[in-house]
């Protein structure tokens, strides 16, 4: 009977053991061959002695990644050969018999290499997944999913699958379309989320639903995006947003305790959307970073320096400062580099003031912009920011969006560069709440949902929907961890008349609404309960827990940034007969 390598210990010494696995490496030490055998549990040292000539001859043929079976007696390692870095470092298997189950060609990369190009890793993904680091990541993903499932099932949630082939609905990104053979000229869409179906399940009376859901979006990719991704999808009836947040908070706290033995804070802090933008420039701040923005718009309205005055007097403008403690030793070349960095976010420049000696007033400050700022303004800047000698101030002055985006990014970059991320607090979660329901799209001249059109407005704003839509707050909530949004949701609209009112506000008329969402609106007429939900980006959450930068490192078979699979060479061409069957022609196949 086969035993797992790393589950053997000193208590098994003297037993006859059979193990199977991959040859991690072979070493010939003075006529004795040592084989590090690897299976899913870990490694075990196998020893082939020349007195067993037939076994020794087979051991000589073994190479890296050969699949072998070894039978022998487990023994204690001789004194001086113990390896405490391995769980099996005190034992070894003395081989009586070795059988080569399958050979391996020379590998395209070494299993223990840390310098493997990603294209090579993805082309030979089945080999990449053998590496211990990838084995740990995929098994940790399984552990995380199992923990979440157990938590929800213990609380009477029902796991329900929703369709993969559905209809195209506007959800903010391009759909992946699937042509129908039976209804030529018509298309299915792969779901961007199970949003509509999980609301229908609430109408169906299941009350507590969850799903480890596969979702698809045809969008430009980056390290934390994939064309197909996985989310933990949840929906609950008869629960207020505070109850949903409390349940999810406890679930995440339980997950971290189970998987990492980490105690997250209780309760998670909460920030309003507006306060988060004001203090950090973003609605997903990393609270491990102590740097905050200081509002200076009102201070700059009367200055003659137009770089500050113009945005300060623009209703959509903002002037803010980022104070960096002990940052006055930042060189001019570094400042120029930061200016280039914020330019990526639309900033036209990066003004600064170095606080060399605060006791000397203006004379103790260093900056090209000092001559444009009167003494009373400088005094107010120093008072508000609370800077001390040795600090530096960086300024953002532009539209509110540009200032927020650029200073939020600069805040994170400077913290990383200067080691200002709190190393003693590994995890800082928070809820961001009180989002605006809608935002004005100046290009399209219409309102659009900040989350999605099924998000309910806060009850006290119902009378303001038509008169002051930009001031209406929603019943939405996002969970942020270390500067990354890991989950977001809301209480939904469950009354058809309110849903149509929101559609009207968004420029979706009754006919459009009927065409795109008619089945959902129809269901609301038959006793739809109050309900709300949330979705967690599972790939992103697993990547954070694993400590990797890219979600591709926690997905077994991911796509490249061009949404292609190097392993299978997908997407690929199909022959004309298949296209004819679907009633399709391509530009290259007409």
Coordinates of C-alpha atoms in Angstrom, one line a residue:
X1 CA 0.0 0.0 0.0
X2 CA 1.4 3.4 -1.0
X3 CA 2.4 5.8 1.7
X4 CA 2.7 9.6 1.3
X5 CA 6.3 10.8 1.6
X6 CA 6.0 13.7 4.1
X7 CA 3.5 11.9 6.3
X8 CA 6.2 9.4 7.4
X9 CA 8.1 10.1 10.6
X10 CA 10.4 8.6 13.2
X11 CA 7.5 6.5 14.6
X12 CA 7.6 4.5 11.3
X13 CA 11.3 3.6 11.5
X14 CA 11.8 -0.1 10.8
X15 CA 8.6 -0.5 8.8
X16 CA 8.5 -1.7 5.2
X17 CA 7.3 1.2 3.1
X18 CA 6.1 1.7 -0.5
X19 CA 6.2 5.3 -1.9
X20 CA 5.5 6.7 -5.4
X21 CA 6.2 10.1 -6.8
X22 CA 8.5 12.3 -8.9
X23 CA 12.3 12.4 -8.7
X24 CA 13.1 15.9 -7.4
X25 CA 16.8 15.3 -7.8
X26 CA 19.5 12.6 -7.7
X27 CA 22.9 12.8 -6.1
X28 CA 25.8 10.2 -6.3
X29 CA 27.9 10.5 -3.1
X30 CA 30.8 8.1 -3.3
X31 CA 28.9 5.2 -4.8
X32 CA 25.7 5.7 -2.8
X33 CA 22.8 7.3 -4.7
X34 CA 20.5 9.6 -2.9
X35 CA 17.1 10.4 -4.5
X36 CA 14.8 13.1 -3.2
X37 CA 11.4 11.8 -4.0
X38 CA 8.5 14.2 -4.2
X39 CA 4.7 13.7 -4.0
X40 CA 1.8 15.9 -3.1
X41 CA 2.7 15.8 0.6
X42 CA 6.4 16.8 0.3
X43 CA 9.8 15.1 0.0
X44 CA 11.5 12.0 1.3
X45 CA 15.1 11.0 0.9
X46 CA 15.6 7.6 -0.8
X47 CA 19.0 5.8 -0.5
X48 CA 20.2 3.2 -3.1
X49 CA 23.2 1.2 -1.9
X50 CA 25.4 -0.7 -4.4
X51 CA 25.1 -4.0 -2.5
X52 CA 21.6 -4.2 -4.0
X53 CA 23.0 -4.2 -7.5
X54 CA 19.8 -4.4 -9.5
X55 CA 18.1 -1.6 -7.5
X56 CA 21.3 0.5 -7.7
X57 CA 21.4 0.1 -11.5
X58 CA 17.9 1.4 -11.8
X59 CA 18.7 4.3 -9.5
X60 CA 21.6 5.2 -11.7
X61 CA 19.1 5.7 -14.6
X62 CA 16.8 8.0 -12.7
X63 CA 16.7 11.6 -13.7
X64 CA 14.7 14.7 -12.5
X65 CA 10.9 14.2 -12.9
X66 CA 11.0 10.5 -13.6
X67 CA 8.0 8.9 -11.9
X68 CA 9.1 6.0 -9.8
X69 CA 8.0 3.5 -7.1
X70 CA 10.3 2.7 -4.3
X71 CA 9.9 -0.2 -1.8
X72 CA 12.2 -0.5 1.2
X73 CA 12.7 -0.1 5.0
X74 CA 12.4 3.3 6.7
X75 CA 15.5 4.1 8.7
X76 CA 16.9 6.9 10.9
X77 CA 19.4 9.1 9.1
X78 CA 23.0 8.7 10.3
X79 CA 24.3 11.4 12.7
X80 CA 25.5 14.4 10.9
X81 CA 23.2 14.0 7.9
X82 CA 19.9 15.2 9.5
X83 CA 18.2 18.1 7.6
X84 CA 16.0 20.0 10.0
X85 CA 14.6 22.1 7.1
X86 CA 12.5 19.2 6.0
X87 CA 9.7 17.5 8.0
X88 CA 11.3 14.2 6.9
X89 CA 14.8 15.4 7.6
X90 CA 15.5 12.8 10.3
X91 CA 14.5 9.7 8.3
X92 CA 15.3 8.1 4.9
X93 CA 14.1 5.1 2.9
X94 CA 16.6 2.4 2.2
X95 CA 15.6 1.1 -1.2
X96 CA 15.1 -2.6 -1.7
X97 CA 13.4 -2.2 -5.1
X98 CA 12.9 0.7 -7.5
X99 CA 10.6 0.7 -10.5
X100 CA 10.6 3.4 -13.1
X101 CA 6.9 4.0 -13.8
X102 CA 7.6 6.7 -16.5
X103 CA 10.5 8.6 -17.8
X104 CA 10.8 12.4 -18.4
X105 CA 12.5 14.3 -21.1
X106 CA 14.9 17.2 -20.1
X107 CA 12.7 19.9 -18.6
X108 CA 12.3 23.4 -20.2
X109 CA 13.2 24.9 -16.7
X110 CA 14.4 23.7 -13.4
X111 CA 11.8 23.0 -10.7
X112 CA 13.6 25.0 -8.1
X113 CA 14.4 28.0 -10.3
X114 CA 13.1 31.4 -9.4
X115 CA 13.8 33.0 -12.7
X116 CA 11.3 31.4 -15.1
X117 CA 9.7 33.7 -17.6
X118 CA 5.9 33.8 -17.5
X119 CA 5.4 32.7 -21.1
X120 CA 7.4 29.6 -20.4
X121 CA 5.5 29.0 -17.2
X122 CA 2.2 29.3 -19.0
X123 CA 3.2 27.2 -22.0
X124 CA 4.3 24.3 -19.7
X125 CA 1.7 25.1 -17.0
X126 CA 1.4 21.4 -16.0
X127 CA 5.1 21.5 -15.1
X128 CA 4.8 24.9 -13.4
X129 CA 2.0 23.5 -11.2
X130 CA 4.3 20.7 -10.0
X131 CA 6.6 23.3 -8.3
X132 CA 6.1 23.4 -4.6
X133 CA 5.3 27.1 -4.6
X134 CA 2.4 26.6 -7.0
X135 CA 1.3 23.4 -5.2
X136 CA 1.0 25.5 -2.0
X137 CA -0.9 28.3 -3.7
X138 CA -3.5 26.0 -5.3
X139 CA -3.9 24.0 -2.1
X140 CA -4.3 27.1 -0.1
X141 CA -6.9 28.3 -2.5
X142 CA -8.8 25.0 -1.9
X143 CA -8.5 25.5 1.8
X144 CA -9.9 29.1 1.6
X145 CA -12.9 27.9 -0.6
X146 CA -13.5 25.0 1.8
X147 CA -13.5 27.4 4.8
X148 CA -15.9 29.8 3.2
X149 CA -18.3 26.9 2.2
X150 CA -18.3 25.5 5.7
X151 CA -19.0 28.9 7.2
X152 CA -22.0 29.6 4.9
X153 CA -23.5 26.1 5.1
X154 CA -23.3 26.3 8.9
X155 CA -25.5 29.4 8.6
X156 CA -28.2 27.8 6.4
X157 CA -27.0 29.1 3.0
X158 CA -27.8 27.1 0.0
X159 CA -25.3 26.7 -2.8
X160 CA -27.2 27.1 -6.2
X161 CA -25.6 27.2 -9.7
X162 CA -26.8 29.8 -12.1
X163 CA -26.7 29.6 -15.9
X164 CA -23.4 30.2 -17.9
X165 CA -25.3 30.6 -21.2
X166 CA -27.6 33.6 -20.7
X167 CA -28.5 36.9 -22.4
X168 CA -26.5 40.0 -22.8
X169 CA -27.2 42.7 -20.3
X170 CA -25.4 46.0 -19.8
X171 CA -23.2 45.6 -16.8
X172 CA -20.2 48.0 -17.5
X173 CA -17.9 45.7 -19.5
X174 CA -18.1 43.9 -22.8
X175 CA -19.8 40.5 -22.9
X176 CA -18.3 37.3 -24.3
X177 CA -20.8 36.2 -26.9
X178 CA -21.7 32.7 -27.9
X179 CA -23.6 32.2 -31.2
X180 CA -26.7 30.0 -31.1
X181 CA -26.8 27.2 -33.7
X182 CA -30.6 26.7 -33.1
X183 CA -31.5 30.4 -33.4
X184 CA -29.1 31.7 -36.0
X185 CA -28.3 35.4 -35.7
X186 CA -28.9 35.2 -32.0
X187 CA -26.3 35.0 -29.2
X188 CA -25.9 33.9 -25.7
X189 CA -23.6 35.9 -23.4
X190 CA -21.4 34.5 -20.7
X191 CA -22.3 36.0 -17.4
X192 CA -20.3 39.0 -16.0
X193 CA -21.9 38.1 -12.7
X194 CA -25.0 36.1 -11.5
X195 CA -26.6 39.4 -10.4
X196 CA -30.1 39.0 -12.0
X197 CA -30.4 35.3 -11.2
X198 CA -29.5 35.6 -7.6
X199 CA -32.2 38.3 -7.2
X200 CA -34.6 35.9 -8.8
X201 CA -33.6 33.2 -6.3
X202 CA -34.6 35.6 -3.5
X203 CA -38.0 36.0 -5.2
X204 CA -38.1 32.2 -5.3
X205 CA -37.9 32.1 -1.5
X206 CA -34.5 30.6 -0.9
X207 CA -33.6 33.5 1.3
X208 CA -29.9 32.6 1.7
X209 CA -27.9 31.8 -1.5
X210 CA -24.2 31.5 -2.3
X211 CA -22.2 30.3 -5.2
X212 CA -18.5 29.9 -6.1
X213 CA -19.4 31.6 -9.4
X214 CA -17.5 31.7 -12.7
X215 CA -17.7 35.1 -14.3
X216 CA -16.6 36.5 -17.7
X217 CA -15.7 40.0 -18.8
X218 CA -14.1 41.0 -22.1
X219 CA -11.9 43.8 -20.8
X220 CA -8.3 45.0 -20.9
X221 CA -6.3 42.8 -18.5
X222 CA -3.7 43.5 -15.8
X223 CA -2.2 41.6 -12.8
X224 CA -5.5 41.4 -10.9
X225 CA -7.8 40.8 -13.9
X226 CA -8.6 37.8 -15.9
X227 CA -11.2 37.3 -18.7
X228 CA -12.7 34.4 -16.6
X229 CA -12.6 34.8 -12.9
X230 CA -14.2 33.4 -9.8
X231 CA -16.2 35.2 -7.1
X232 CA -17.9 34.2 -3.9
X233 CA -21.5 35.3 -4.7
X234 CA -24.0 35.8 -1.9
X235 CA -27.6 37.1 -1.6
X236 CA -29.8 37.3 1.5
X237 CA -33.5 38.2 2.0
X238 CA -34.9 40.2 4.9
X239 CA -31.6 41.6 6.0
X240 CA -30.5 45.2 6.4
X241 CA -27.0 46.3 5.1
X242 CA -25.7 46.4 8.7
X243 CA -26.7 42.7 9.2
X244 CA -25.1 41.7 5.8
X245 CA -21.9 43.5 6.7
X246 CA -21.8 41.9 10.1
X247 CA -22.2 38.4 8.8
X248 CA -19.6 38.9 6.0
X249 CA -17.2 40.6 8.5
X250 CA -17.4 37.6 10.8
X251 CA -16.9 35.2 7.8
X252 CA -13.7 37.0 6.7
X253 CA -12.5 37.1 10.3
X254 CA -13.2 33.4 10.6
X255 CA -11.4 32.7 7.3
X256 CA -8.2 34.4 8.4
X257 CA -8.2 32.7 11.7
X258 CA -8.7 29.3 10.1
X259 CA -6.2 29.6 7.3
X260 CA -3.5 32.0 8.7
X261 CA -4.2 31.9 12.5
X262 CA -4.6 35.7 12.3
X263 CA -6.9 37.7 14.4
X264 CA -8.4 40.6 12.4
X265 CA -9.7 43.6 14.3
X266 CA -13.2 43.5 15.7
X267 CA -15.2 45.3 14.4
X268 CA -13.8 46.4 11.1
X269 CA -13.6 50.3 10.9
X270 CA -16.0 52.1 8.6
X271 CA -15.4 55.2 6.4
X272 CA -17.9 57.1 4.3
X273 CA -17.0 57.3 0.6
X274 CA -16.6 61.1 0.9
X275 CA -14.3 60.9 3.9
X276 CA -12.2 58.3 2.3
X277 CA -11.7 60.5 -0.8
X278 CA -11.0 63.5 1.4
X279 CA -8.4 61.8 3.5
X280 CA -6.8 59.3 1.1
X281 CA -7.9 60.3 -2.4
X282 CA -9.4 56.9 -3.0
X283 CA -12.3 54.7 -1.9
X284 CA -10.0 51.8 -1.2
X285 CA -7.3 53.2 1.1
X286 CA -4.5 51.1 2.5
X287 CA -4.7 51.9 6.3
X288 CA -1.3 50.4 6.9
X289 CA 0.0 53.7 5.5
X290 CA -0.2 56.6 7.9
X291 CA 0.0 59.4 5.3
X292 CA -3.2 61.4 4.7
X293 CA -4.2 64.3 2.4
X294 CA -4.9 67.7 3.7
X295 CA -7.7 69.9 2.1
X296 CA -6.4 73.3 1.0
X297 CA -8.9 74.3 -1.7
X298 CA -10.4 77.1 0.4
X299 CA -7.0 78.4 1.4
X300 CA -5.9 78.8 -2.3
X301 CA -8.9 80.6 -3.7
X302 CA -7.4 84.1 -3.1
X303 CA -3.7 83.4 -4.1
X304 CA -2.3 84.9 -7.3
X305 CA -0.7 81.6 -8.2
X306 CA -3.0 80.4 -10.9
X307 CA -1.8 76.8 -10.7
X308 CA -3.5 76.7 -7.3
X309 CA -6.1 79.5 -7.7
X310 CA -7.8 78.2 -10.9
X311 CA -8.7 74.7 -9.6
X312 CA -9.5 76.2 -6.1
X313 CA -12.2 78.4 -7.7
X314 CA -13.5 75.6 -10.0
X315 CA -16.6 73.8 -8.6
X316 CA -15.1 70.5 -9.8
X317 CA -11.5 71.4 -8.7
X318 CA -9.4 70.5 -5.6
X319 CA -6.1 71.6 -4.0
X320 CA -4.7 69.2 -1.5
X321 CA -1.4 68.4 0.1
X322 CA 0.4 65.2 1.1
X323 CA 2.7 65.6 4.1
X324 CA 5.6 63.1 4.3
X325 CA 7.4 62.9 7.6
X326 CA 11.2 63.0 7.4
X327 CA 10.9 63.3 3.7
X328 CA 13.1 66.4 3.2
X329 CA 16.0 64.2 2.2
X330 CA 14.2 63.2 -0.9
X331 CA 16.4 64.4 -3.7
X332 CA 15.4 66.6 -6.6
X333 CA 15.9 63.7 -9.0
X334 CA 13.5 61.6 -6.9
X335 CA 10.9 64.5 -6.9
X336 CA 11.2 64.7 -10.7
X337 CA 10.6 60.9 -10.8
X338 CA 7.5 61.4 -8.7
X339 CA 6.3 64.2 -11.1
X340 CA 6.6 61.8 -14.0
X341 CA 4.7 59.2 -11.9
X342 CA 1.7 61.4 -11.2
X343 CA 1.6 62.5 -14.8
X344 CA 0.3 59.0 -15.6
X345 CA -2.8 60.0 -13.6
X346 CA -3.3 63.3 -15.5
X347 CA -1.4 65.6 -13.2
X348 CA 0.4 68.5 -14.9
X349 CA 3.2 68.7 -12.4
X350 CA 4.1 68.1 -8.8
X351 CA 4.7 71.2 -6.6
X352 CA 6.5 70.7 -3.3
X353 CA 7.8 72.4 -0.2
X354 CA 10.7 71.1 1.9
X355 CA 10.5 72.0 5.6
X356 CA 14.2 72.3 6.5
X357 CA 13.7 74.3 9.7
X358 CA 10.2 75.2 10.7
X359 CA 11.4 77.6 13.5
X360 CA 12.8 80.0 10.8
X361 CA 9.5 80.6 9.1
X362 CA 9.7 81.3 5.4
X363 CA 13.5 81.2 5.5
X364 CA 13.4 77.6 6.7
X365 CA 11.4 76.4 3.7
X366 CA 12.7 75.4 0.3
X367 CA 10.6 75.4 -2.9
X368 CA 10.2 77.1 -6.3
X369 CA 6.6 78.0 -5.4
X370 CA 7.3 80.0 -2.2
X371 CA 7.4 83.3 -4.0
X372 CA 3.8 82.8 -5.1
X373 CA 2.4 82.1 -1.6
X374 CA 1.8 84.9 0.9
X375 CA 2.8 84.5 4.6
X376 CA -0.7 83.9 5.9
X377 CA -1.3 81.2 3.3
X378 CA 2.0 79.5 4.2
X379 CA 1.1 79.7 7.9
X380 CA -2.3 78.1 7.3
X381 CA -0.7 75.3 5.2
X382 CA 1.8 74.5 8.0
X383 CA -0.9 74.7 10.6
X384 CA -3.3 72.4 8.8
X385 CA -0.7 69.8 7.7
X386 CA 1.1 69.7 11.0
X387 CA 4.5 69.4 9.3
X388 CA 7.7 69.6 11.3
X389 CA 11.3 70.2 10.4
X390 CA 12.6 67.5 8.1
X391 CA 9.2 66.9 6.4
X392 CA 8.2 67.6 2.8
X393 CA 4.8 68.6 1.3
X394 CA 3.6 67.5 -2.1
X395 CA 0.7 69.4 -3.7
X396 CA -2.1 68.3 -6.1
X397 CA -4.1 71.0 -7.9
X398 CA -6.4 70.1 -10.7
X399 CA -9.9 68.6 -11.1
X400 CA -11.0 66.6 -8.1
X401 CA -10.6 63.4 -9.9
X402 CA -7.1 64.1 -11.1
X403 CA -6.0 65.3 -7.6
X404 CA -7.5 62.3 -5.9
X405 CA -6.1 59.7 -8.3
X406 CA -2.6 61.2 -8.5
X407 CA -2.1 61.9 -4.8
X408 CA -3.7 58.5 -3.8
X409 CA -1.2 56.7 -6.1
X410 CA 1.7 59.0 -4.9
X411 CA 0.8 58.2 -1.3
X412 CA 1.2 54.5 -1.9
X413 CA 4.4 54.8 -3.9
X414 CA 6.1 57.0 -1.4
X415 CA 5.1 54.7 1.4
X416 CA 6.6 51.8 -0.4
X417 CA 9.8 53.7 -1.4
X418 CA 10.5 55.0 2.1
X419 CA 9.3 52.0 4.1
X420 CA 6.3 53.8 5.6
X421 CA 4.0 50.8 5.5
X422 CA 3.3 49.6 9.0
X423 CA 5.1 46.3 9.2
X424 CA 3.6 45.5 12.6
X425 CA 0.1 45.4 11.2
X426 CA -0.1 42.9 8.3
X427 CA -3.9 43.2 7.6
X428 CA -6.0 46.4 7.8
X429 CA -9.6 45.8 6.7
X430 CA -12.3 48.5 6.5
X431 CA -15.8 49.0 5.2
X432 CA -16.4 51.9 2.8
X433 CA -20.1 53.0 2.9
X434 CA -22.4 55.9 1.9
X435 CA -21.5 55.8 -1.8
X436 CA -23.4 58.2 -4.2
X437 CA -26.1 56.3 -6.0
X438 CA -25.3 57.9 -9.3
X439 CA -22.6 60.0 -11.0
X440 CA -22.9 62.5 -13.9
X441 CA -21.1 61.4 -17.1
X442 CA -20.1 64.7 -18.8
X443 CA -19.3 63.0 -22.1
X444 CA -22.5 61.1 -22.5
X445 CA -24.6 63.8 -20.7
X446 CA -26.4 61.4 -18.4
X447 CA -26.3 59.8 -15.0
X448 CA -24.8 56.4 -14.5
X449 CA -24.8 54.0 -11.5
X450 CA -21.8 54.1 -9.3
X451 CA -22.3 50.3 -8.6
X452 CA -25.2 48.9 -10.8
X453 CA -28.8 49.9 -11.5
X454 CA -30.3 47.5 -9.0
X455 CA -28.7 49.2 -6.0
X456 CA -31.2 50.7 -3.6
X457 CA -31.0 54.4 -2.5
X458 CA -31.0 55.2 1.2
X459 CA -34.6 55.6 2.3
X460 CA -34.2 59.3 3.4
X461 CA -33.3 60.3 -0.1
X462 CA -36.3 58.8 -1.9
X463 CA -37.9 62.2 -2.3
X464 CA -34.7 63.6 -3.8
X465 CA -34.2 61.1 -6.6
X466 CA -35.6 63.3 -9.4
X467 CA -34.7 66.8 -7.9
X468 CA -31.2 66.2 -6.6
X469 CA -30.0 62.8 -7.9
X470 CA -26.3 63.6 -7.4
X471 CA -26.8 64.1 -3.7
X472 CA -28.6 60.7 -3.2
X473 CA -26.6 58.1 -1.2
X474 CA -26.9 54.4 -1.9
X475 CA -27.2 51.4 0.4
X476 CA -23.9 50.0 -1.0
X477 CA -20.8 48.8 0.9
X478 CA -17.3 47.7 -0.2
X479 CA -14.9 45.7 1.9
X480 CA -11.3 46.9 1.5
X481 CA -8.2 45.1 2.7
X482 CA -4.7 46.6 2.5
X483 CA -5.7 49.0 -0.2
X484 CA -7.5 46.4 -2.4
X485 CA -11.3 46.0 -2.8
X486 CA -12.0 42.4 -2.0
X487 CA -15.8 42.6 -1.9
X488 CA -18.7 44.8 -2.8
X489 CA -22.4 44.7 -2.6
X490 CA -25.6 46.5 -1.7
X491 CA -29.2 46.2 -0.6
X492 CA -31.2 45.8 -3.9
X493 CA -34.3 47.5 -5.2
X494 CA -37.2 45.0 -4.8
X495 CA -40.2 47.2 -5.8
X496 CA -40.9 47.5 -9.5
X497 CA -42.0 51.1 -9.4
X498 CA -38.7 52.2 -7.7
X499 CA -36.7 50.1 -10.1
X500 CA -38.4 51.8 -13.1
X501 CA -37.7 55.2 -11.5
X502 CA -34.0 54.4 -11.3
X503 CA -34.1 53.2 -14.9
X504 CA -35.7 56.4 -16.0
X505 CA -33.0 58.4 -14.1
X506 CA -30.3 56.4 -15.9
X507 CA -32.0 56.9 -19.3
X508 CA -33.3 53.4 -19.6
X509 CA -36.9 53.8 -20.8
X510 CA -39.7 51.3 -20.2
X511 CA -39.2 49.6 -23.6
X512 CA -35.4 49.2 -23.0
X513 CA -36.0 48.0 -19.5
X514 CA -38.5 45.5 -20.6
X515 CA -36.2 44.2 -23.3
X516 CA -33.1 43.9 -21.1
X517 CA -34.5 43.2 -17.7
X518 CA -38.2 42.3 -18.3
X519 CA -38.0 38.9 -16.6
X520 CA -36.6 40.5 -13.4
X521 CA -39.1 43.3 -13.3
X522 CA -41.9 40.8 -13.9
X523 CA -40.8 38.8 -10.9
X524 CA -41.0 41.8 -8.7
X525 CA -44.7 41.9 -9.2
X526 CA -45.2 38.6 -7.4
X527 CA -44.1 39.3 -3.8
X528 CA -40.3 40.0 -4.1
X529 CA -38.8 40.2 -0.6
X530 CA -36.4 42.9 0.5
X531 CA -32.9 41.5 -0.2
X532 CA -29.3 42.4 -0.6
X533 CA -26.0 40.7 -1.3
X534 CA -22.3 40.9 -1.9
X535 CA -19.6 39.4 -4.1
X536 CA -16.0 38.7 -3.1
X537 CA -13.3 38.5 -5.7
X538 CA -12.0 35.1 -4.8
X539 CA -8.9 35.1 -7.0
X540 CA -7.8 38.5 -5.6
X541 CA -8.5 37.4 -2.0
X542 CA -6.5 34.2 -2.4
X543 CA -3.6 36.1 -4.1
X544 CA -3.4 38.4 -1.1
X545 CA -3.4 35.6 1.4
X546 CA -0.7 33.8 -0.6
X547 CA 1.4 37.0 -0.7
X548 CA 1.6 37.1 -4.6
X549 CA 1.2 40.1 -6.8
X550 CA -0.7 38.4 -9.7
X551 CA -3.9 36.4 -9.5
X552 CA -2.4 34.3 -12.3
X553 CA -0.3 32.7 -9.6
X554 CA -3.4 31.3 -7.8
X555 CA -5.3 30.2 -10.9
X556 CA -4.5 26.7 -12.3
X557 CA -4.8 27.6 -15.9
X558 CA -4.9 31.4 -16.4
X559 CA -4.9 33.5 -19.5
X560 CA -2.2 36.0 -20.6
X561 CA -2.7 39.8 -20.6
X562 CA -3.9 39.3 -24.2
X563 CA -6.6 37.0 -23.0
X564 CA -5.0 34.0 -24.7
X565 CA -3.9 30.6 -23.4
X566 CA -0.4 29.7 -24.4
X567 CA -0.8 26.1 -23.3
X568 CA -3.8 25.3 -25.5
X569 CA -3.3 28.1 -28.1
X570 CA -6.8 29.4 -27.5
X571 CA -8.5 31.3 -28.9
X572 CA -8.1 29.5 -32.2
X573 CA -9.5 29.4 -35.7
X574 CA -12.5 27.1 -36.5
X575 CA -13.2 25.6 -39.9
X576 CA -15.8 26.9 -42.4
X577 CA -18.2 24.0 -41.7
X578 CA -18.5 25.0 -38.1
X579 CA -19.2 28.6 -39.1
X580 CA -21.7 27.6 -41.7
X581 CA -23.5 25.6 -39.0
X582 CA -23.8 28.7 -36.9
X583 CA -24.8 30.9 -39.9
X584 CA -21.6 33.0 -39.4
X585 CA -18.8 34.3 -41.6
X586 CA -15.6 36.0 -40.6
X587 CA -13.8 38.8 -42.5
X588 CA -11.0 36.3 -43.2
X589 CA -13.4 33.5 -44.2
X590 CA -15.9 35.0 -46.6

